[in-house]
CSV table of N, CA and C in Angstrom, one decimal:
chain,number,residue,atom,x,y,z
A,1,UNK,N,-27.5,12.1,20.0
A,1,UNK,CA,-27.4,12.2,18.6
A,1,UNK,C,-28.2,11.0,18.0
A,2,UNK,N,-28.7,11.0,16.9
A,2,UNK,CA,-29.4,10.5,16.2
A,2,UNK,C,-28.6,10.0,14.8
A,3,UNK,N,-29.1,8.9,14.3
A,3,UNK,CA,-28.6,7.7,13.3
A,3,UNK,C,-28.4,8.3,12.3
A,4,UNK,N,-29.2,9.3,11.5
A,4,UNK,CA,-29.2,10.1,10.7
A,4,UNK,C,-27.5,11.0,11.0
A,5,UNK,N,-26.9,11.4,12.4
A,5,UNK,CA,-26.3,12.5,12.6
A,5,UNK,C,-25.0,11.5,12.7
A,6,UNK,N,-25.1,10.5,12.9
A,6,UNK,CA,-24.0,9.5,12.8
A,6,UNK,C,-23.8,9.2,11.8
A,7,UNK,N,-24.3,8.8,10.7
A,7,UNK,CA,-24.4,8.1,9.6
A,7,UNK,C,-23.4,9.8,8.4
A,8,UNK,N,-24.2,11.0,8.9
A,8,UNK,CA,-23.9,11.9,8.0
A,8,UNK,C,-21.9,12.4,8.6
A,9,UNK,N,-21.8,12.2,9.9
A,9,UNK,CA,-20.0,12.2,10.7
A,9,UNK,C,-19.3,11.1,9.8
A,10,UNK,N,-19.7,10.1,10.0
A,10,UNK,CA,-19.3,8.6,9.5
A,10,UNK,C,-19.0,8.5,8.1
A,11,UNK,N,-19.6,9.3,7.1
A,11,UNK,CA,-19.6,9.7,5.9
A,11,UNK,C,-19.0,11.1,5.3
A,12,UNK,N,-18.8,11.4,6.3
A,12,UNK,CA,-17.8,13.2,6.2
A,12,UNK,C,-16.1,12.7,6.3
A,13,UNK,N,-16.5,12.1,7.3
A,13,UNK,CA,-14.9,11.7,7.8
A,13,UNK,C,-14.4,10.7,7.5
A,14,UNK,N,-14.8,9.4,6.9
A,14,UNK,CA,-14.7,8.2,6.4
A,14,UNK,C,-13.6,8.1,5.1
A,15,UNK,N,-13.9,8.7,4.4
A,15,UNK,CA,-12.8,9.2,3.4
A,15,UNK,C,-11.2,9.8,3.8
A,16,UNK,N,-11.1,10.6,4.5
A,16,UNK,CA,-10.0,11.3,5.3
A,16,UNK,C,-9.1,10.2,6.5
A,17,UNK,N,-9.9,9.6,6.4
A,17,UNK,CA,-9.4,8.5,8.0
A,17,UNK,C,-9.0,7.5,7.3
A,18,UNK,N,-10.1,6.8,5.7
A,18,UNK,CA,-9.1,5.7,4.9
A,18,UNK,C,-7.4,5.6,5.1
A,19,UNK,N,-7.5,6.4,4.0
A,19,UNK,CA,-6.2,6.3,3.4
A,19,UNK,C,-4.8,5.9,4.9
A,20,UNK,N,-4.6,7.1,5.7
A,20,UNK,CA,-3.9,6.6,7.0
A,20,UNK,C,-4.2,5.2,7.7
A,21,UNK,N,-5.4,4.9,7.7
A,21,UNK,CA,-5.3,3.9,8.7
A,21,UNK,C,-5.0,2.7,7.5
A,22,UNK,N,-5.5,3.0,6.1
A,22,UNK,CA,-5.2,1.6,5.4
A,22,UNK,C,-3.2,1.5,5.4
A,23,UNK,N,-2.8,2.6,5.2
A,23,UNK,CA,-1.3,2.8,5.4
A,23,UNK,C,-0.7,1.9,6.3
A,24,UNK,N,-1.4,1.9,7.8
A,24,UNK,CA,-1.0,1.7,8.7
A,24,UNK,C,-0.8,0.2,9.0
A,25,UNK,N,-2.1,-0.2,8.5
A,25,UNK,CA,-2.8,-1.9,8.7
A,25,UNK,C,-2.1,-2.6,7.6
A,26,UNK,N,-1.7,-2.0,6.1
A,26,UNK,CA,-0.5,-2.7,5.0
A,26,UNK,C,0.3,-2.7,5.8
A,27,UNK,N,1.5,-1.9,5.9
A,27,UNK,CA,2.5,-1.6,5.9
A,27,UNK,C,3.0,-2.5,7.7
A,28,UNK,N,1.9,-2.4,8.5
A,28,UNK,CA,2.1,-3.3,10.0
A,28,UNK,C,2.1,-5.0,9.2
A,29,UNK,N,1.2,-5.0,8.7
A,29,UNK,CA,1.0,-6.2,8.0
A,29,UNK,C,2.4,-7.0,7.1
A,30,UNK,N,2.6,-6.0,6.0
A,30,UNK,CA,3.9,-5.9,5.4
A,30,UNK,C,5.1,-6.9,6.0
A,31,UNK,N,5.2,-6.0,7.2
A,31,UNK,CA,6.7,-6.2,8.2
A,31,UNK,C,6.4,-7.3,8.8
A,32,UNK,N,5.4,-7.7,9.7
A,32,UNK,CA,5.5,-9.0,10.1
A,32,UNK,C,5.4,-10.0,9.3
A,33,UNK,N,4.9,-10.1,8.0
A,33,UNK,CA,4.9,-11.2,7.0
A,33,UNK,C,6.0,-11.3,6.8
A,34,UNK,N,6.4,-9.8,6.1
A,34,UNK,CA,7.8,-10.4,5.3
A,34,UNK,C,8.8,-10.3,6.2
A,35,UNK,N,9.4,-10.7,7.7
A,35,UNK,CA,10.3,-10.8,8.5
A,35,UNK,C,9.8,-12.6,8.6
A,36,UNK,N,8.2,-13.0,9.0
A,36,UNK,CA,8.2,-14.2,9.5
A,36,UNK,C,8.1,-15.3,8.4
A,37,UNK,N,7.5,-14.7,7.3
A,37,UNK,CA,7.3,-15.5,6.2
A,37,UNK,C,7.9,-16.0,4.6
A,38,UNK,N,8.6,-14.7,4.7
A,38,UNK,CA,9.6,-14.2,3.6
A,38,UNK,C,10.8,-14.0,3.4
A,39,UNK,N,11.3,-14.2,4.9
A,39,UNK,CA,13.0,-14.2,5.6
A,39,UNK,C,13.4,-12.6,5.0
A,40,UNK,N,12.1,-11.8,5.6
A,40,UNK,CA,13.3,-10.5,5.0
A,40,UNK,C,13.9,-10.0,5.9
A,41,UNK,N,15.4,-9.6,5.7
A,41,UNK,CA,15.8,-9.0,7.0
A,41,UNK,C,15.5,-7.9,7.7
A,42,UNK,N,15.8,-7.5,8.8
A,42,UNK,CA,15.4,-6.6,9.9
A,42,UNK,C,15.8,-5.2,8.2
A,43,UNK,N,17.0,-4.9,7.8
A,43,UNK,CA,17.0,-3.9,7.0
A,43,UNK,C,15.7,-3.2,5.6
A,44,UNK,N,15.7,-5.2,5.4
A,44,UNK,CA,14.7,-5.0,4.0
A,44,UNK,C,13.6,-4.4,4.4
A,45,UNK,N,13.0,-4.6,5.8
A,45,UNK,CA,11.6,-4.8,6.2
A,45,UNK,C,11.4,-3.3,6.4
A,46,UNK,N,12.8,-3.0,6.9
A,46,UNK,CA,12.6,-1.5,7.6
A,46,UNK,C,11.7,-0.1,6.5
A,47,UNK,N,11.6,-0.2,5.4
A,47,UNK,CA,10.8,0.8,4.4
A,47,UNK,C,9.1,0.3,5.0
A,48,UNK,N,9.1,-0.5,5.6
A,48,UNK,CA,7.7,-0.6,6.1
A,48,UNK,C,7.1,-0.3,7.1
A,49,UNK,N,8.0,-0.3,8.2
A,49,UNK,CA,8.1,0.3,9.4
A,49,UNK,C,8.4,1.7,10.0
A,50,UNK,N,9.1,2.1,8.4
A,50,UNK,CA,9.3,4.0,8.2
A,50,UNK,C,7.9,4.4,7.7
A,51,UNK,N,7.2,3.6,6.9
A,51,UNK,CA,5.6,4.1,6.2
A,51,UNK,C,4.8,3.9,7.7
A,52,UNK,N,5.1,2.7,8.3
A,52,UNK,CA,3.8,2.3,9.3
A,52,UNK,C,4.2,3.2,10.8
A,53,UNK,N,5.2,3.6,11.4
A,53,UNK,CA,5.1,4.7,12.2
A,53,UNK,C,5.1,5.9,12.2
A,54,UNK,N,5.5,6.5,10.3
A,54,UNK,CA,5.1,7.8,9.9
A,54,UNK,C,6.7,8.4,10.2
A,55,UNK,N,7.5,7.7,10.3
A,55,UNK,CA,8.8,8.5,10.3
A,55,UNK,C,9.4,9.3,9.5
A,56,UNK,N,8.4,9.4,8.4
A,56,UNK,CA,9.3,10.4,7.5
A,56,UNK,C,8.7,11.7,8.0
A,57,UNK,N,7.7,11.8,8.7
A,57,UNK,CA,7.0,13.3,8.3
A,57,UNK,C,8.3,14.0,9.6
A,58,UNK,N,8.9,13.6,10.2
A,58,UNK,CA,9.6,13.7,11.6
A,58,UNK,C,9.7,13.5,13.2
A,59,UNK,N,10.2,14.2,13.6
A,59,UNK,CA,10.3,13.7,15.5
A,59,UNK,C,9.0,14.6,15.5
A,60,UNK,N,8.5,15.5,15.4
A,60,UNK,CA,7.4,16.5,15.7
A,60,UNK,C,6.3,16.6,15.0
A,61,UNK,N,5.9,15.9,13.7
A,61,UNK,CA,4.3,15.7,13.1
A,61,UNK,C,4.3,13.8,13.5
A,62,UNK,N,5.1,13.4,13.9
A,62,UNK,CA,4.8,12.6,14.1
A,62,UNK,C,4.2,11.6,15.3
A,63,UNK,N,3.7,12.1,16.3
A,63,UNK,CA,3.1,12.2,17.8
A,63,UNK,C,1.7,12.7,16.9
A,64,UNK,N,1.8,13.2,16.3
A,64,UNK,CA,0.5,14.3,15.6
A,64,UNK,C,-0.4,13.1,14.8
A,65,UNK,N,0.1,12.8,14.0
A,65,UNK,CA,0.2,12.0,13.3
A,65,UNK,C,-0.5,10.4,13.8
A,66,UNK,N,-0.2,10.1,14.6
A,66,UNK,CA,-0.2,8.7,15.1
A,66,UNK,C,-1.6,9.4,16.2
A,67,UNK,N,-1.7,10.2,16.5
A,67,UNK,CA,-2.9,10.8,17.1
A,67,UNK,C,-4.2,10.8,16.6
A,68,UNK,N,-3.6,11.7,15.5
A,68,UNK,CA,-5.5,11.8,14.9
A,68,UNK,C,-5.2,10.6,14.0
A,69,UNK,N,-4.7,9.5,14.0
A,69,UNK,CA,-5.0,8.2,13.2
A,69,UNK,C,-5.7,7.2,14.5
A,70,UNK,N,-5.4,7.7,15.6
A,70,UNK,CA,-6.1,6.7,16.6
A,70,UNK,C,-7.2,7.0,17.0
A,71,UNK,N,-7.3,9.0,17.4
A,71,UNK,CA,-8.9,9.6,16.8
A,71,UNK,C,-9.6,8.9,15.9
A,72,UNK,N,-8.7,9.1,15.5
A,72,UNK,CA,-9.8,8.6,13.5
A,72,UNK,C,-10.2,7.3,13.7
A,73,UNK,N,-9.8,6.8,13.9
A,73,UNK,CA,-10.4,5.1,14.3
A,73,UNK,C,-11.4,4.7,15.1
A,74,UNK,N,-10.8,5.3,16.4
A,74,UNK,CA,-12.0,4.7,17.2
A,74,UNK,C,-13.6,6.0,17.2
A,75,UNK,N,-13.0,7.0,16.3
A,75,UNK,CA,-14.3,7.7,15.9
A,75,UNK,C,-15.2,6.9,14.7
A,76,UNK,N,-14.7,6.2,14.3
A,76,UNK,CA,-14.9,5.5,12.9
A,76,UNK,C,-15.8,4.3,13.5
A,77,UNK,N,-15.2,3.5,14.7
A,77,UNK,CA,-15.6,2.4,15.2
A,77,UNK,C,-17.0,2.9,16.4
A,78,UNK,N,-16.9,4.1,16.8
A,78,UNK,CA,-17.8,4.4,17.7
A,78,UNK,C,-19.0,4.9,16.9
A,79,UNK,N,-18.8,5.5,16.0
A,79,UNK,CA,-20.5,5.8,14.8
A,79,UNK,C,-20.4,4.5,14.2
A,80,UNK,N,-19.9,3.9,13.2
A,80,UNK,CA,-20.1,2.6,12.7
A,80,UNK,C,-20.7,1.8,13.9
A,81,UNK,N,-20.1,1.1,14.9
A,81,UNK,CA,-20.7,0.4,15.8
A,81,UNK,C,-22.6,1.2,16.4
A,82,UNK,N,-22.3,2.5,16.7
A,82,UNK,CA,-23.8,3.1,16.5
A,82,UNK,C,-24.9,3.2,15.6
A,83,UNK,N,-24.0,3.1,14.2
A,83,UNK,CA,-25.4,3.2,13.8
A,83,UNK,C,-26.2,1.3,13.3
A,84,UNK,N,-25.0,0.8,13.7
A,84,UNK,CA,-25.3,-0.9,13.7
A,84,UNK,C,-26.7,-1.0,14.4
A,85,UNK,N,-26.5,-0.2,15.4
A,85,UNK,CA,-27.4,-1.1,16.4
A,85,UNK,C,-27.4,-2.2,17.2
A,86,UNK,N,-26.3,-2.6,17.5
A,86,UNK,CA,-25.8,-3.5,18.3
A,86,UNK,C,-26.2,-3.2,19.7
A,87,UNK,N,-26.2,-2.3,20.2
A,87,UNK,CA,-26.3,-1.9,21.6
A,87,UNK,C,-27.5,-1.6,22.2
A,88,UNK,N,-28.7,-1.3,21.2
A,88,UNK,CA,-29.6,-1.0,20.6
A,88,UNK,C,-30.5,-2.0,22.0
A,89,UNK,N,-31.5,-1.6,22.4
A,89,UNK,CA,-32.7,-2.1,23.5
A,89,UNK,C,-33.5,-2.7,22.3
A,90,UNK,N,-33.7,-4.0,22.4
A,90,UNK,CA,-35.3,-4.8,21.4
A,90,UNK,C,-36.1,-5.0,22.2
A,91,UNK,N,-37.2,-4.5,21.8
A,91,UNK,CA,-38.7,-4.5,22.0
A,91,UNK,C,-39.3,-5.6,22.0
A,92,UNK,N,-39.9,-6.5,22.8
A,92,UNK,CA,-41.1,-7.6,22.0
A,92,UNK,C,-40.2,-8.9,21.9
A,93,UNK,N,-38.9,-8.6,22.4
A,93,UNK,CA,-38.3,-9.9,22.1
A,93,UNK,C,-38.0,-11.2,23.2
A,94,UNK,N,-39.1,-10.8,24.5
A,94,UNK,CA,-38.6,-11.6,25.6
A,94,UNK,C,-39.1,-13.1,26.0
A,95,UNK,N,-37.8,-13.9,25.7
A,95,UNK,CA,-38.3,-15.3,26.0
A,95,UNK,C,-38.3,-15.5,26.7
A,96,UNK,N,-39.7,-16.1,27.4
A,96,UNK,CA,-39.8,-16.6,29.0
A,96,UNK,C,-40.5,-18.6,28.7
């Protein structure tokens, strides 16, 4: 595939994949602050831990759930990191 074909996935799907994974990185974020930093108790904390594992949707969308958010990610990180060019062969650049 080609940069153009990356760039146009990366931009389809990038909107859809936000929202969950921003959920996920608050709300993990959330709980360990406010247990280590904020003295909140194990109860208080727990509304953040219900958002960050997805326990409301239930025992059965939630396997689902925590799936296409880890799809979603490292599809996110595998076209982003591609179309960087990081991995990318340079031409003309060899110091001897």
């Amino acid at each position: 595939m080609n940069d153009k074909k990356y760039r146009k996935w990366h931009r389809i799907l990038a909107p859809m994949v936000f929202l969950p994974l921003f959920l996920t990185v608050i709300t993990g974020i959330g709980y360990r602050l406010g247990k280590s930093w904020f003295g909140m108790s194990k109860e208080q904390a727990e509304i953040f831990m219900v958002i960050h594992q997805a326990s409301y949707l239930g025992d059965d969308l939630k396997p689902i759930y925590v799936l296409l958010n880890g799809i979603g990610l490292i599809f996110m990180m595998v076209t982003g990191i591609t179309m960087s060019g990081v991995f990318r062969k340079r031409r003309g650049t060899d110091i001897d």
